[in-house]
Amino acid sequence: MIDCADREPTDHELSVAHEALTCWQTPQEFVAKVEVFAPLVSSSTLFNKSKAGFLLDAIPIAELTKRRTVQLVRMVKQAERRNDGQIQNADEIIDIEVTEILDPGRKRGDEYRCEAEQGVRHFDPYLGETIANQLAMGVKKKADKRYTTTPLLLVYLNILGGGRLGGEVEFAIKRLRAEYANAFREICVLWGTKWC
């Protein structure tokens, strides 16, 4: 394993960590690698350095494998020009496409640059509708890519709702699953501690 005590991983170490996740492995092995390496990468590096970007897909995929019965899992190498990851059960391989949905106008990379001003989140009286709209736009954007396979769409919904909007968002998720049933094998949404 890479020893990065008290320092950021180098580009080479990021590449090695990414490569280690591209081999077929058990979910436990995959999760362990992600959980050991991800904390070594600062938020500034994660959101602003392309070599670290694989973690933005690896972390949600690791969460998926904690909640699903999966025999094997892997990230997909960029050279393969496929989806972000794959899971395998018995003789079936399922492609995974990962996307993250943010607040309207939010550019998280800017938030984590050195000396960047932190944005203030304003009260949104229509927050449930805002979240549902952002989710719908994100899913449509992925569906418009017309993948060669029918992947599982793994959505990380990174919008804080204070827990009071679950019903509205869950209704939107059900509607999107029906609307895009031909584009995606399944739509899974990770929202805070919820898994829909």
Tab-separated table of C-alpha atoms in Angstrom, residues 101-104 121 124-137 159 168:
chain	number	residue	atom	x	y	z
A	101	ILE	CA	-25.867	16.139	-8.704
A	102	LEU	CA	-25.084	19.479	-7.021
A	103	ASP	CA	-27.000	22.613	-6.049
A	104	PRO	CA	-27.793	24.837	-9.063
A	121	ARG	CA	-26.341	28.951	0.925
A	124	ASP	CA	-34.830	28.044	-0.808
A	125	PRO	CA	-38.572	27.801	-0.071
A	126	TYR	CA	-38.899	25.439	-3.047
A	127	LEU	CA	-35.981	23.202	-2.106
A	128	GLY	CA	-37.836	19.952	-2.809
A	129	GLU	CA	-38.684	21.152	-6.317
A	130	THR	CA	-35.119	22.425	-6.816
A	131	ILE	CA	-33.648	19.063	-5.862
A	132	ALA	CA	-36.114	17.179	-8.071
A	133	ASN	CA	-35.293	19.474	-11.021
A	134	GLN	CA	-31.530	19.105	-10.563
A	135	LEU	CA	-31.918	15.357	-10.321
A	136	ALA	CA	-34.050	15.239	-13.492
A	137	MET	CA	-31.539	17.368	-15.429
A	159	ILE	CA	-27.639	18.537	-2.157
A	168	GLU	CA	-40.688	14.745	-2.626
